[in-house]
Each structure stands twice: as C-alpha cells, then as structure tokens.
Amino acid sequence: MLSATSAPVIDATLPVVADHLPAISDVFYDTMLGENPDLLNLFSRSAQATGRQRSALAGAVAAFASHLVGTGSAAEVVDHVVERIAHRHCALGIRPEQYTMVGRYLMGAVRTVLGDAVTPAVAAAWDEVYWLFAARLIGREARLFAEAGVRDDPWLEATVVSRIPEADDTVSFVLAPADGGPAPAFRPGQYVTVAVDLPGEGRQLRQYSLSQAPTGGTLRITVRRVRGTGGAPDGVVSGFLHDRVGPGDRLRLSRPYGDLALRDDDTPLVLVSAGVGITPMASMLDHVARTRPERDVTVVHADRGPDRHALLADIRSHGSRLRSFRHLVWYENPGGAAGAQPGLLDPDLIPLEPRAEVYLCGPVPFMQLVRAGLHRRGVNDERIHYEVFGSEQWRPTPVAV
Ligand SMILES: Cc1cc2nc3c(=O)[nH]c(=O)nc-3n(C[C@H](O)[C@H](O)[C@H](O)COP(=O)(O)OP(=O)(O)OC[C@H]3O[C@@H](n4cnc5c(N)ncnc54)[C@H](O)[C@@H]3O)c2cc1C
Ligand code: HEM
C-alpha cells in the first residue's frame, strides 16, 4: 500500500506523468542503454529501433500508480499483469539487483522530462511506487525461478535434434538438453526464450511457445520467419534460426515460463488461433489427447491460406484421439482447400459449449475481434485466456486487448 504522504502526491502528478510517458521512455532507454551498451544483448534491438515496446515499462509503472491511488485497474488486473511480466522477466533471466539500476534510470528520466515539477516529495512518492511494484515482481520472480530449479545460471544448453518444415516460412526445431538430462517440465501454453548470438551483432533473446505436449524427452518450438515489409529489415532471430540452425547445432534456452497455461480439468475447451499463434494450441491439444481424451475440444484456426497453415497434421492427429472434437478453419485465400471457410474468421460461428474455457492466440486485432464476439455471446473474461506474441501495453487508462 502507498503511504499516506505519497498518495496525494501521486494523485496530483499522475496526469502529467501519463501525458509524458513517451518522452520519459525515450530518455530512460537512451540514457540506460547509452551508458550500459551491454544491455543491448538483453533488450530487443528491433523493438528499440521501432520504438514498439518502449513505453511498456514506464507505462506499467504509471498504471500501477493509478491502481494504488484507486483510479486505475482492479486488483485482479494487477495480479494478471504482475504474473505476465514476472514470467517474461524470468524467461529473460532478469536478476533482482538489476531493479536498482532500472529504477535509477527511470527516476532520472522523470526528472529530466518534468524538470522543476519533480520536487523531493514528488521524487520520493514515485520512488515508492516503483519499489512497491518492483518488490511484487522480484518476489514472484524468485518463486518462479525456484520452481524452475534456477539458482545462478538461468540458461540451458540444448542440441537441435531435428528441424521439420511445417508450412511456408515455418519450421519446427526439436531440442534436447545438451547434457543428456531430461527436458524441463512445463505446462502446455508456455514458452521458452531462445538466446541467439548473431555474428557481429551480439546476443538477442526471443520467446517461442512450445508446440508439443510435455513429454520429458525433448522440447519443440515452431518458428515463423518474419519478413520485413515496406523497406523494414527481416526479423533477426527468426531469420537466423531459419537460415543458420539445423540438426547438431546448439541453442541456449531459458526454462519454460508463461502465464497462459492450460487448466487441467474437464471443462469443454475452445482453442482459437490465427497464423503462428497455433503453436501453444498444438501443445494444449497434444496434452489433452494424451491425458484426457474424453475432454470436449473445439479447435478454430484462421490463416492466410493452406500453404501458411502450420501444424495442421498434428492438430488432426491429436484431434482424432479425442472422443469429442470439432475443427473449424478459415482461409483468406482458400485456393480450393477442402473443408475450409473462405475469408476472415466469424466469431459468431465458433461452437461454444456451456462453461467452455477459451484459449486465444494470434495478432492483437484478431484477438480483439474474437474477444468482442465472445463477450456478445456471454463469455466473460474469466473464461478467456490469451497470449500476445509481443508486448501487452498496460496504461493508466486501461487499453483493451
Ligand atoms: C510469449 C511469446 C511467444 C511467442 N511464440 C512464438 C512462436 O511460437 N512462433 C513464432 O514464430 N513466434 C513466436 N513469438 C514471436 C517471437 O518471439 C519473435 O517476436 C519473432 O520471431 C520475431 O523476432 P525476430 O527477431 O525474427 O524479428 P525482429 O528482428 O524482432 O523484428 C520484428 C519486427 O520489427 C521490424 N524491424 C526491426 N528493425 C526495424 C527497423 N530498424 N525499422 C523498421 N522495422 C524494423 C521487422 O521488420 C519485424 O517486422 C512469440 C512471442 C512471444 C512474446
Ligand atoms: C518495476 C520494474 C519493472 C517493470 C514495471 C517492468 C515492466 C515490464 C513490462 C510491462 C514489460 C513488457 C512485458 C510484455 O512483453 O508484455 C517488460 C519487459 C522487459 N523487461 Fe521489465 N520491468 C521492470 C524491471 C525490469 C528490469 C529490472 C529489467 C532488467 C534490466 C527489465 C528488463 C526487461 C526486458 C529485457 C523486457 C523485454 C522487452 C524488451 O526486450 O524490450 N525489466 N518489463
């Protein structure tokens, strides 16, 4: 809880901080990465170049402040955000001592942008907000690291056992721990970070969802090559994995993390995906087929066309082992594919059993469309679980997914 001294100060200064988030974020990253260039091996260089995730951290601190003074998100939303960030931080190997440095640069950026408005009382109040948030994250991250068995080194050396073409621009990599030990346990829906050393450019980290059920032997990721459009460069890590990595190569992985994790019960399940968002769904379906074949499952997928549809054979094979399985597919360009509906997915046509739990993954506009359709049909947010293959923005005025 925020102290009685800080609460009115935060209340009074929140609007001006919220208005200046982009400028604060720019100064924060420019000074922190400028003075500590090693951190460019931790933060995504592409996100820095595009400015895409730049306001995620400062925006979350402002949103947390707004929650603390009672004008922002409800406690359940905060719990969800803490969970999501903590999983992401663990997957990146963030350490508690790094919070001191980030806090210092963040407060420095607030001072630089807001100038004389940042009196000692204002600085102390925002420092308190930052550390309340940091304490929650550090605590949760410590527990997640402990559960994953991580003590010092968060990285795991893995050998690429095989490389499987799945669809246009999409390849799976089957990975086994290089020390011959068992693959780490995970919950279907979770992801690993892959740390790639790019020749001459340093290290970059990206997350990839595990696309098979946990089996204890190997882990499988399925990677779509990101092609740059309109003059933008191609994706660096997906391009590296596609062009340079094959059987026998080594990759450095995090343990599995992620708050989108299948609930293991017998409620009807609806798995909705678009594009490469099918990866966590394939893992969930595989797991259900192995462990609860009596569970009622509907898989709904949207893609540009049959050539882009990854893991289709897996979905069909897992589905064939279930007692009650429905599979609906939409293609923007069906090109004569049998059984698929043409055009964009229509959320009103998603079969919904009473009490169904829905898992959702795909581009944000796609998820917004499906979620709105589900709301109209009486499915509330407690029954909708989703993963964003990017950064989710949490702001003082909540932005819907
Ligand atoms: C939880 C999670 C799970 C994920 N699971 C999967 C998965 O299962 N499979 C999968 O394929 N992906 C998955 N992703 C996405 C994946 O992590 C990467 O984001 C994706 O592979 C792109 O990384 P990249 O390094 O290839 O592209 P980046 O180099 O990060 O490029 C990203 C975009 O930025 C643009 N860009 C880069 N630099 C510039 C510049 N200077 N100017 C203009 N534009 C620029 C590029 O053109 C590209 O469009 C997941 C992401 C998350 C967060
Ligand atoms: C209270 C402090 C912090 C907050 C509120 C915070 C918040 C966030 C948020 C909201 C994201 C985006 C998550 C998503 O993808 O949805 C993120 C990602 C990230 N955070 Fe933190 N963070 C904090 C501290 C730190 C620290 C101490 C570090 C270590 C230097 C760090 C490093 C990163 C990195 C590397 C990413 C991935 C994004 C990228 O590559 O640009 N964060 N954080």
Coordinates of C-alpha atoms and ligand atoms in Angstrom, one line a residue:
M1 CA 0.0 0.0 0.0
L2 CA 1.1 3.5 -0.8
S3 CA 2.0 5.7 2.3
A4 CA -0.4 8.4 3.3
T5 CA 2.2 11.0 2.4
S6 CA 2.8 9.7 -1.1
A7 CA -0.8 9.0 -2.1
P8 CA -1.9 12.7 -2.7
V9 CA 1.4 13.5 -4.4
I10 CA 0.8 10.6 -6.9
D11 CA -2.8 11.6 -7.4
A12 CA -1.8 15.1 -8.3
T13 CA 1.2 14.2 -10.6
L14 CA -0.2 11.1 -12.3
P15 CA -1.9 13.1 -15.2
V16 CA 1.3 14.9 -16.1
V17 CA 3.4 11.7 -15.9
A18 CA 0.9 9.8 -18.0
D19 CA 1.0 12.7 -20.6
H20 CA 4.8 12.4 -20.9
L21 CA 5.2 8.7 -21.0
P22 CA 6.7 8.5 -24.5
A23 CA 9.3 11.2 -23.6
I24 CA 10.1 9.6 -20.3
S25 CA 10.5 6.2 -22.0
D26 CA 12.8 7.7 -24.7
V27 CA 15.1 9.4 -22.1
F28 CA 15.0 6.2 -19.9
Y29 CA 16.2 3.9 -22.7
D30 CA 18.5 6.4 -24.3
T31 CA 20.4 7.0 -21.1
M32 CA 20.3 3.5 -19.7
L33 CA 21.3 1.7 -23.0
G34 CA 23.7 4.6 -23.9
E35 CA 25.6 4.2 -20.6
N36 CA 25.3 0.4 -20.5
P37 CA 25.6 -0.8 -24.1
D38 CA 25.8 -4.4 -22.8
L39 CA 22.1 -4.2 -22.1
L40 CA 21.5 -4.3 -25.9
N41 CA 22.1 -8.0 -25.5
L42 CA 19.1 -8.2 -23.2
F43 CA 16.6 -5.7 -24.6
S44 CA 15.3 -6.3 -28.1
R45 CA 17.3 -4.2 -30.6
S46 CA 14.5 -4.3 -33.1
A47 CA 12.0 -3.1 -30.5
Q48 CA 14.4 -0.3 -29.7
A49 CA 14.7 0.6 -33.4
T50 CA 11.0 0.6 -34.0
G51 CA 10.1 2.1 -30.6
R52 CA 7.4 -0.6 -30.3
Q53 CA 7.8 -1.7 -26.7
R54 CA 9.5 1.5 -25.4
S55 CA 6.6 2.7 -23.3
A56 CA 5.8 -0.8 -21.8
L57 CA 7.9 -0.5 -18.6
A58 CA 7.2 3.2 -17.8
G59 CA 3.5 2.8 -18.8
A60 CA 3.2 -0.2 -16.4
V61 CA 4.6 1.8 -13.5
A62 CA 2.2 4.7 -14.2
A63 CA -0.7 2.2 -14.4
F64 CA 0.4 0.6 -11.2
A65 CA 0.4 4.1 -9.6
S66 CA -3.1 4.7 -10.8
H67 CA -4.2 1.4 -9.3
L68 CA -2.5 2.3 -5.9
V69 CA -4.5 5.6 -5.7
G70 CA -7.7 3.9 -6.6
T71 CA -8.3 5.4 -10.1
G72 CA -6.9 2.6 -12.2
S73 CA -7.2 -1.1 -12.8
A74 CA -8.8 -3.5 -10.3
A75 CA -6.6 -5.8 -8.2
E76 CA -7.3 -8.9 -10.4
V77 CA -6.0 -7.0 -13.4
V78 CA -2.8 -6.0 -11.5
D79 CA -2.4 -9.7 -10.4
H80 CA -2.6 -10.7 -14.1
V81 CA -0.1 -8.1 -15.2
V82 CA 2.4 -8.9 -12.4
E83 CA 2.1 -12.6 -13.4
R84 CA 2.7 -11.9 -17.0
I85 CA 5.7 -9.6 -16.5
A86 CA 7.2 -11.9 -13.9
H87 CA 7.1 -14.8 -16.3
R88 CA 8.6 -12.7 -19.1
H89 CA 11.3 -11.4 -16.9
C90 CA 12.2 -14.9 -15.7
A91 CA 12.3 -16.1 -19.3
L92 CA 14.8 -13.3 -19.9
G93 CA 16.9 -14.1 -16.8
I94 CA 16.3 -10.7 -15.1
R95 CA 18.0 -10.6 -11.7
P96 CA 16.8 -8.7 -8.6
E97 CA 19.9 -6.4 -8.4
Q98 CA 19.0 -5.0 -11.9
Y99 CA 15.9 -3.4 -10.4
T100 CA 18.1 -0.8 -8.7
M101 CA 19.7 0.3 -12.0
V102 CA 16.4 0.4 -13.9
G103 CA 14.8 2.4 -11.0
R104 CA 17.6 4.9 -11.1
Y105 CA 17.4 5.5 -14.8
L106 CA 13.6 5.7 -14.7
M107 CA 13.6 8.3 -12.0
G108 CA 16.4 10.1 -13.8
A109 CA 14.2 10.2 -16.9
V110 CA 11.2 11.5 -14.9
R111 CA 13.4 14.3 -13.5
T112 CA 14.8 15.2 -16.9
V113 CA 11.4 15.4 -18.7
L114 CA 9.4 17.0 -15.9
G115 CA 12.2 19.3 -14.6
D116 CA 11.3 21.5 -11.6
A117 CA 7.9 19.9 -11.2
V118 CA 9.8 16.9 -9.6
T119 CA 10.3 18.3 -6.1
P120 CA 11.9 16.0 -3.5
A121 CA 8.4 15.0 -2.3
V122 CA 7.4 14.0 -5.9
A123 CA 10.6 12.1 -6.4
A124 CA 10.1 10.2 -3.1
A125 CA 6.5 9.3 -3.9
W126 CA 7.3 7.9 -7.4
D127 CA 10.3 6.1 -6.0
E128 CA 7.9 4.4 -3.5
V129 CA 5.5 3.4 -6.4
Y130 CA 8.4 1.9 -8.3
W131 CA 9.7 -0.1 -5.4
L132 CA 6.2 -1.4 -4.4
F133 CA 5.9 -2.7 -8.0
A134 CA 9.5 -4.0 -8.1
A135 CA 9.0 -5.8 -4.8
R136 CA 6.0 -7.7 -6.1
L137 CA 7.8 -8.6 -9.3
I138 CA 11.1 -9.6 -7.5
G139 CA 9.1 -11.8 -5.1
R140 CA 7.1 -13.5 -7.8
E141 CA 10.2 -13.9 -10.0
A142 CA 12.1 -15.5 -7.1
R143 CA 9.4 -18.1 -6.7
L144 CA 9.2 -18.8 -10.4
F145 CA 13.0 -19.3 -10.6
A146 CA 12.9 -21.6 -7.6
E147 CA 10.0 -23.6 -9.1
A148 CA 12.0 -23.9 -12.3
G149 CA 15.1 -25.0 -10.3
V150 CA 17.1 -22.0 -11.4
R151 CA 19.9 -20.9 -9.0
D152 CA 22.6 -18.9 -10.8
D153 CA 22.6 -19.6 -14.5
P154 CA 19.1 -19.3 -16.0
W155 CA 20.3 -20.8 -19.3
L156 CA 20.1 -24.3 -20.6
E157 CA 22.3 -25.6 -23.4
A158 CA 20.2 -27.6 -25.9
T159 CA 21.1 -29.5 -29.0
V160 CA 18.9 -29.4 -32.1
V161 CA 17.8 -32.9 -32.7
S162 CA 15.8 -32.3 -35.8
R163 CA 14.4 -29.5 -38.0
I164 CA 11.0 -30.0 -39.6
P165 CA 9.5 -27.8 -42.3
E166 CA 5.9 -27.2 -41.3
A167 CA 4.5 -24.6 -43.8
D168 CA 5.6 -21.7 -45.9
D169 CA 8.2 -19.8 -43.8
T170 CA 7.6 -22.0 -40.8
V171 CA 10.0 -24.6 -39.3
S172 CA 9.9 -26.6 -36.1
F173 CA 13.1 -27.3 -34.1
V174 CA 13.1 -30.3 -31.8
L175 CA 15.5 -29.6 -28.9
A176 CA 17.1 -31.8 -26.2
P177 CA 19.2 -30.8 -23.2
A178 CA 22.9 -31.0 -24.3
D179 CA 23.9 -32.7 -21.0
G180 CA 21.6 -35.7 -21.9
G181 CA 19.3 -34.9 -19.0
P182 CA 15.5 -34.8 -19.2
A183 CA 13.8 -31.8 -20.8
P184 CA 12.3 -29.4 -18.2
A185 CA 8.7 -29.8 -17.3
F186 CA 6.2 -27.2 -18.5
R187 CA 2.5 -26.5 -18.7
P188 CA 1.0 -26.6 -22.2
G189 CA 0.8 -23.0 -23.5
Q190 CA 4.2 -21.9 -22.0
Y191 CA 7.2 -20.7 -24.0
V192 CA 11.0 -20.6 -23.8
T193 CA 13.3 -17.8 -24.6
V194 CA 15.9 -18.6 -27.3
A195 CA 19.2 -16.7 -26.9
V196 CA 20.9 -16.3 -30.2
D197 CA 24.4 -14.9 -30.7
L198 CA 24.2 -13.0 -34.0
P199 CA 27.5 -12.8 -35.9
G200 CA 29.0 -9.4 -35.2
E201 CA 25.8 -8.1 -33.6
G202 CA 25.8 -9.6 -30.1
R203 CA 23.1 -11.6 -28.4
Q204 CA 19.3 -11.3 -28.9
L205 CA 16.5 -13.0 -26.9
R206 CA 13.1 -14.0 -28.3
Q207 CA 10.3 -16.1 -26.9
Y208 CA 8.9 -19.2 -28.7
S209 CA 5.9 -21.2 -27.5
L210 CA 6.4 -24.9 -27.0
S211 CA 4.4 -26.6 -29.7
Q212 CA 4.2 -30.2 -28.3
A213 CA 2.9 -31.6 -25.0
P214 CA 5.5 -32.0 -22.2
T215 CA 7.0 -35.5 -22.7
G216 CA 10.1 -35.2 -20.6
G217 CA 12.4 -36.1 -23.6
T218 CA 12.5 -33.1 -25.9
L219 CA 11.1 -29.6 -26.4
R220 CA 9.7 -28.4 -29.7
I221 CA 9.4 -24.8 -30.9
T222 CA 7.9 -23.8 -34.2
V223 CA 9.2 -20.6 -35.7
R224 CA 7.8 -18.4 -38.5
R225 CA 10.3 -16.3 -40.4
V226 CA 9.4 -12.6 -40.0
R227 CA 9.8 -10.9 -43.3
G228 CA 10.3 -7.1 -43.3
T229 CA 7.7 -5.2 -45.2
G230 CA 7.8 -1.7 -46.7
G231 CA 11.6 -1.5 -46.5
A232 CA 11.8 -2.7 -42.9
P233 CA 14.5 -5.3 -42.3
D234 CA 13.7 -9.0 -41.9
G235 CA 13.3 -10.4 -38.4
V236 CA 16.8 -11.1 -37.0
V237 CA 16.2 -14.1 -34.7
S238 CA 13.6 -15.9 -36.8
G239 CA 15.8 -15.3 -39.8
F240 CA 18.9 -16.6 -38.0
L241 CA 17.1 -19.8 -36.9
H242 CA 15.7 -20.4 -40.4
D243 CA 19.0 -19.7 -42.2
R244 CA 21.7 -21.0 -39.8
V245 CA 20.3 -23.6 -37.4
G246 CA 20.0 -27.3 -38.1
P247 CA 20.5 -30.7 -36.5
G248 CA 23.5 -30.9 -34.2
D249 CA 23.7 -27.2 -33.6
R250 CA 23.5 -25.8 -30.1
L251 CA 20.9 -23.3 -28.8
R252 CA 20.7 -21.5 -25.5
L253 CA 17.3 -21.7 -23.9
S254 CA 15.5 -20.4 -20.8
R255 CA 13.4 -22.8 -18.7
P256 CA 9.8 -22.8 -19.8
Y257 CA 7.6 -19.9 -18.4
G258 CA 4.4 -18.2 -19.3
D259 CA 1.1 -17.4 -17.7
L260 CA -1.0 -18.8 -20.5
A261 CA -1.1 -22.4 -19.2
L262 CA -3.8 -24.9 -19.8
R263 CA -6.1 -25.6 -16.8
D264 CA -6.1 -29.3 -16.4
D265 CA -9.8 -30.0 -15.7
D266 CA -12.7 -31.5 -17.7
T267 CA -14.4 -28.2 -18.9
P268 CA -15.1 -28.0 -22.6
L269 CA -12.1 -26.4 -24.3
V270 CA -12.1 -24.0 -27.3
L271 CA -8.7 -23.2 -28.8
V272 CA -8.7 -20.3 -31.2
S273 CA -5.7 -19.2 -33.1
A274 CA -4.5 -17.3 -36.2
G275 CA -1.2 -17.7 -38.1
V276 CA 1.7 -18.9 -36.0
G277 CA -0.5 -18.4 -32.9
I278 CA -1.4 -22.0 -33.4
T279 CA 1.8 -23.1 -31.5
P280 CA 0.5 -23.0 -27.9
M281 CA -2.8 -24.5 -29.1
A282 CA -1.0 -27.5 -30.7
S283 CA 0.8 -28.2 -27.3
M284 CA -2.5 -27.9 -25.4
L285 CA -4.3 -30.2 -27.8
D286 CA -1.5 -32.8 -27.7
H287 CA -1.6 -32.8 -23.9
V288 CA -5.3 -33.2 -23.8
A289 CA -5.2 -36.1 -26.3
R290 CA -2.6 -37.8 -24.1
T291 CA -4.1 -37.2 -20.7
R292 CA -7.9 -36.6 -21.0
P293 CA -9.2 -37.9 -24.4
E294 CA -12.7 -37.6 -23.0
R295 CA -12.5 -33.8 -22.8
D296 CA -14.7 -31.9 -25.4
V297 CA -12.4 -29.8 -27.6
T298 CA -13.1 -27.4 -30.4
V299 CA -10.1 -26.0 -32.5
V300 CA -10.7 -22.9 -34.5
H301 CA -7.9 -21.5 -36.7
A302 CA -7.6 -18.7 -39.2
D303 CA -4.8 -18.3 -41.7
R304 CA -3.9 -16.6 -44.9
G305 CA -4.1 -19.9 -46.9
P306 CA -3.4 -23.6 -46.7
D307 CA 0.3 -23.1 -47.5
R308 CA 0.7 -21.0 -44.4
H309 CA -1.2 -23.3 -42.0
A310 CA 1.4 -24.8 -39.7
L311 CA 0.9 -27.9 -37.6
L312 CA -2.3 -28.9 -39.3
A313 CA -1.3 -32.6 -39.5
D314 CA -0.6 -32.5 -35.7
I315 CA -3.9 -30.9 -34.9
R316 CA -5.8 -33.6 -37.0
S317 CA -3.8 -36.4 -35.4
H318 CA -4.3 -35.2 -31.8
G319 CA -8.0 -34.5 -32.6
S320 CA -8.5 -38.0 -33.9
R321 CA -7.6 -39.3 -30.4
L322 CA -10.4 -37.3 -28.7
R323 CA -13.9 -38.5 -28.0
S324 CA -15.5 -35.2 -29.0
F325 CA -13.5 -33.0 -31.4
R326 CA -14.6 -30.2 -33.7
H327 CA -12.2 -28.4 -36.1
L328 CA -13.0 -25.2 -38.0
V329 CA -10.7 -23.4 -40.4
W330 CA -10.9 -20.1 -42.2
Y331 CA -8.5 -19.2 -45.0
E332 CA -8.3 -15.7 -46.5
N333 CA -7.2 -17.4 -49.8
P334 CA -8.6 -20.9 -49.6
G335 CA -7.2 -21.9 -53.1
G336 CA -9.5 -24.9 -53.3
A337 CA -8.7 -26.3 -49.8
A338 CA -11.5 -28.7 -48.9
G339 CA -13.5 -28.1 -45.7
A340 CA -12.2 -24.6 -45.0
Q341 CA -14.4 -21.5 -44.9
P342 CA -13.3 -18.6 -47.1
G343 CA -12.5 -15.1 -45.7
L344 CA -11.9 -13.9 -42.1
L345 CA -13.0 -15.9 -39.1
D346 CA -16.5 -15.1 -37.9
P347 CA -16.5 -15.3 -34.1
D348 CA -20.3 -15.9 -34.1
L349 CA -19.7 -19.3 -35.7
I350 CA -17.3 -20.6 -33.0
P351 CA -19.1 -23.5 -31.4
L352 CA -19.5 -22.8 -27.7
E353 CA -20.4 -25.5 -25.2
P354 CA -21.8 -24.1 -21.9
R355 CA -18.9 -23.4 -19.4
A356 CA -16.4 -23.6 -22.2
E357 CA -12.9 -22.2 -21.4
V358 CA -11.4 -20.3 -24.4
Y359 CA -7.7 -20.0 -25.2
L360 CA -6.7 -17.4 -27.7
C361 CA -3.5 -16.6 -29.6
G362 CA -2.9 -14.5 -32.7
P363 CA -2.4 -11.0 -33.9
V364 CA -3.9 -8.4 -31.5
P365 CA -6.7 -7.2 -33.9
F366 CA -7.7 -10.8 -34.4
M367 CA -7.9 -11.4 -30.7
Q368 CA -9.9 -8.2 -30.2
L369 CA -12.4 -9.3 -32.8
V370 CA -12.8 -12.8 -31.2
R371 CA -12.9 -11.5 -27.7
A372 CA -15.6 -9.0 -28.6
G373 CA -17.6 -11.7 -30.3
L374 CA -17.3 -14.0 -27.2
H375 CA -18.4 -11.1 -24.9
R376 CA -21.5 -10.6 -27.1
R377 CA -22.3 -14.3 -26.6
G378 CA -22.0 -14.1 -22.9
V379 CA -18.4 -15.5 -22.4
N380 CA -16.8 -13.3 -19.7
D381 CA -13.1 -12.5 -19.4
E382 CA -12.6 -15.1 -16.6
R383 CA -13.2 -17.8 -19.3
I384 CA -10.9 -16.2 -21.9
H385 CA -7.2 -16.8 -21.7
Y386 CA -4.8 -15.4 -24.2
E387 CA -1.2 -14.9 -25.2
V388 CA 0.2 -11.9 -27.1
F389 CA 3.3 -12.7 -29.3
G390 CA 4.6 -9.2 -28.4
S391 CA 4.3 -6.8 -25.6
E392 CA 1.0 -6.0 -23.9
Q393 CA 0.5 -2.4 -23.1
W394 CA -0.8 -1.5 -19.7
R395 CA -1.6 2.1 -19.2
P396 CA -3.2 4.4 -16.5
T397 CA -6.3 4.3 -18.8
P398 CA -6.6 0.6 -19.5
V399 CA -6.2 -0.4 -23.1
A400 CA -8.2 -3.4 -24.1
V401 CA -6.5 -6.4 -25.7
Ligands
LIG1 C1 5.2 -15.3 -25.5 C2 5.6 -15.3 -26.9 C3 5.5 -16.5 -27.7 C4 5.9 -16.5 -29.0 N1 5.8 -17.6 -29.7 C5 6.1 -17.7 -31.0 C6 6.1 -18.9 -31.7 O1 5.6 -19.9 -31.2 N2 6.5 -18.9 -33.0 C7 6.9 -17.7 -33.6 O2 7.3 -17.8 -34.8 N3 7.0 -16.6 -33.0 C8 6.6 -16.5 -31.7 N4 6.7 -15.3 -30.9 C9 7.3 -14.2 -31.6 C10 8.9 -14.2 -31.5 O3 9.2 -14.1 -30.1 C11 9.6 -13.1 -32.2 O4 9.0 -11.9 -31.9 C12 9.5 -13.2 -33.7 O5 10.1 -14.4 -34.1 C13 10.2 -12.1 -34.4 O6 11.5 -12.0 -33.9 P1 12.7 -11.6 -35.0 O7 13.9 -11.4 -34.1 O8 12.7 -12.5 -36.1 O9 12.2 -10.2 -35.5 P2 12.7 -8.8 -35.0 O10 14.1 -8.5 -35.5 O11 12.4 -8.6 -33.6 O12 11.8 -7.8 -35.9 C14 10.4 -7.6 -35.5 C15 9.8 -6.6 -36.5 O13 10.5 -5.4 -36.3 C16 10.8 -4.9 -37.6 N5 12.0 -4.1 -37.5 C17 13.2 -4.4 -37.0 N6 14.1 -3.4 -37.1 C18 13.5 -2.4 -37.7 C19 13.9 -1.1 -38.2 N7 15.1 -0.7 -37.9 N8 13.0 -0.4 -38.8 C20 11.7 -0.8 -39.0 N9 11.3 -2.0 -38.7 C21 12.1 -2.8 -38.0 C22 11.0 -6.1 -38.5 O14 10.7 -5.8 -39.9 C23 9.9 -7.0 -38.0 O15 8.7 -6.8 -38.6 C24 6.4 -15.3 -29.6 C25 6.5 -14.1 -28.9 C26 6.1 -14.1 -27.5 C27 6.2 -12.8 -26.8
HEM2 C1 9.2 -2.3 -11.6 C2 10.1 -2.5 -12.6 C3 9.8 -3.1 -13.9 C4 8.6 -3.0 -14.6 C5 7.3 -2.4 -14.2 C6 8.8 -3.7 -15.9 C7 7.8 -3.9 -16.8 C8 7.9 -4.6 -18.0 C9 6.9 -4.7 -19.0 C10 5.5 -4.2 -18.8 C11 7.4 -5.5 -20.0 C12 6.7 -5.9 -21.2 C13 6.1 -7.3 -20.9 C14 5.4 -7.9 -22.1 O1 6.1 -8.3 -23.1 O2 4.2 -7.9 -22.1 C15 8.8 -5.7 -19.7 C16 9.7 -6.4 -20.5 C17 11.0 -6.4 -20.3 N1 11.7 -6.0 -19.2 FE1 10.9 -5.2 -17.5 N2 10.0 -4.2 -15.9 C18 10.7 -3.8 -14.8 C19 12.0 -4.1 -14.5 C20 12.9 -4.6 -15.4 C21 14.3 -4.8 -15.1 C22 15.0 -4.5 -13.7 C23 14.9 -5.3 -16.2 C24 16.3 -5.6 -16.4 C25 17.2 -4.8 -16.9 C26 13.8 -5.4 -17.2 C27 14.0 -5.9 -18.5 C28 13.0 -6.2 -19.4 C29 13.2 -6.7 -20.7 C30 14.6 -7.0 -21.3 C31 12.0 -6.8 -21.3 C32 11.6 -7.4 -22.7 C33 11.3 -6.2 -23.6 C34 12.4 -5.8 -24.5 O3 13.2 -6.6 -24.9 O4 12.4 -4.6 -24.8 N3 12.7 -5.0 -16.7 N4 9.1 -5.2 -18.5

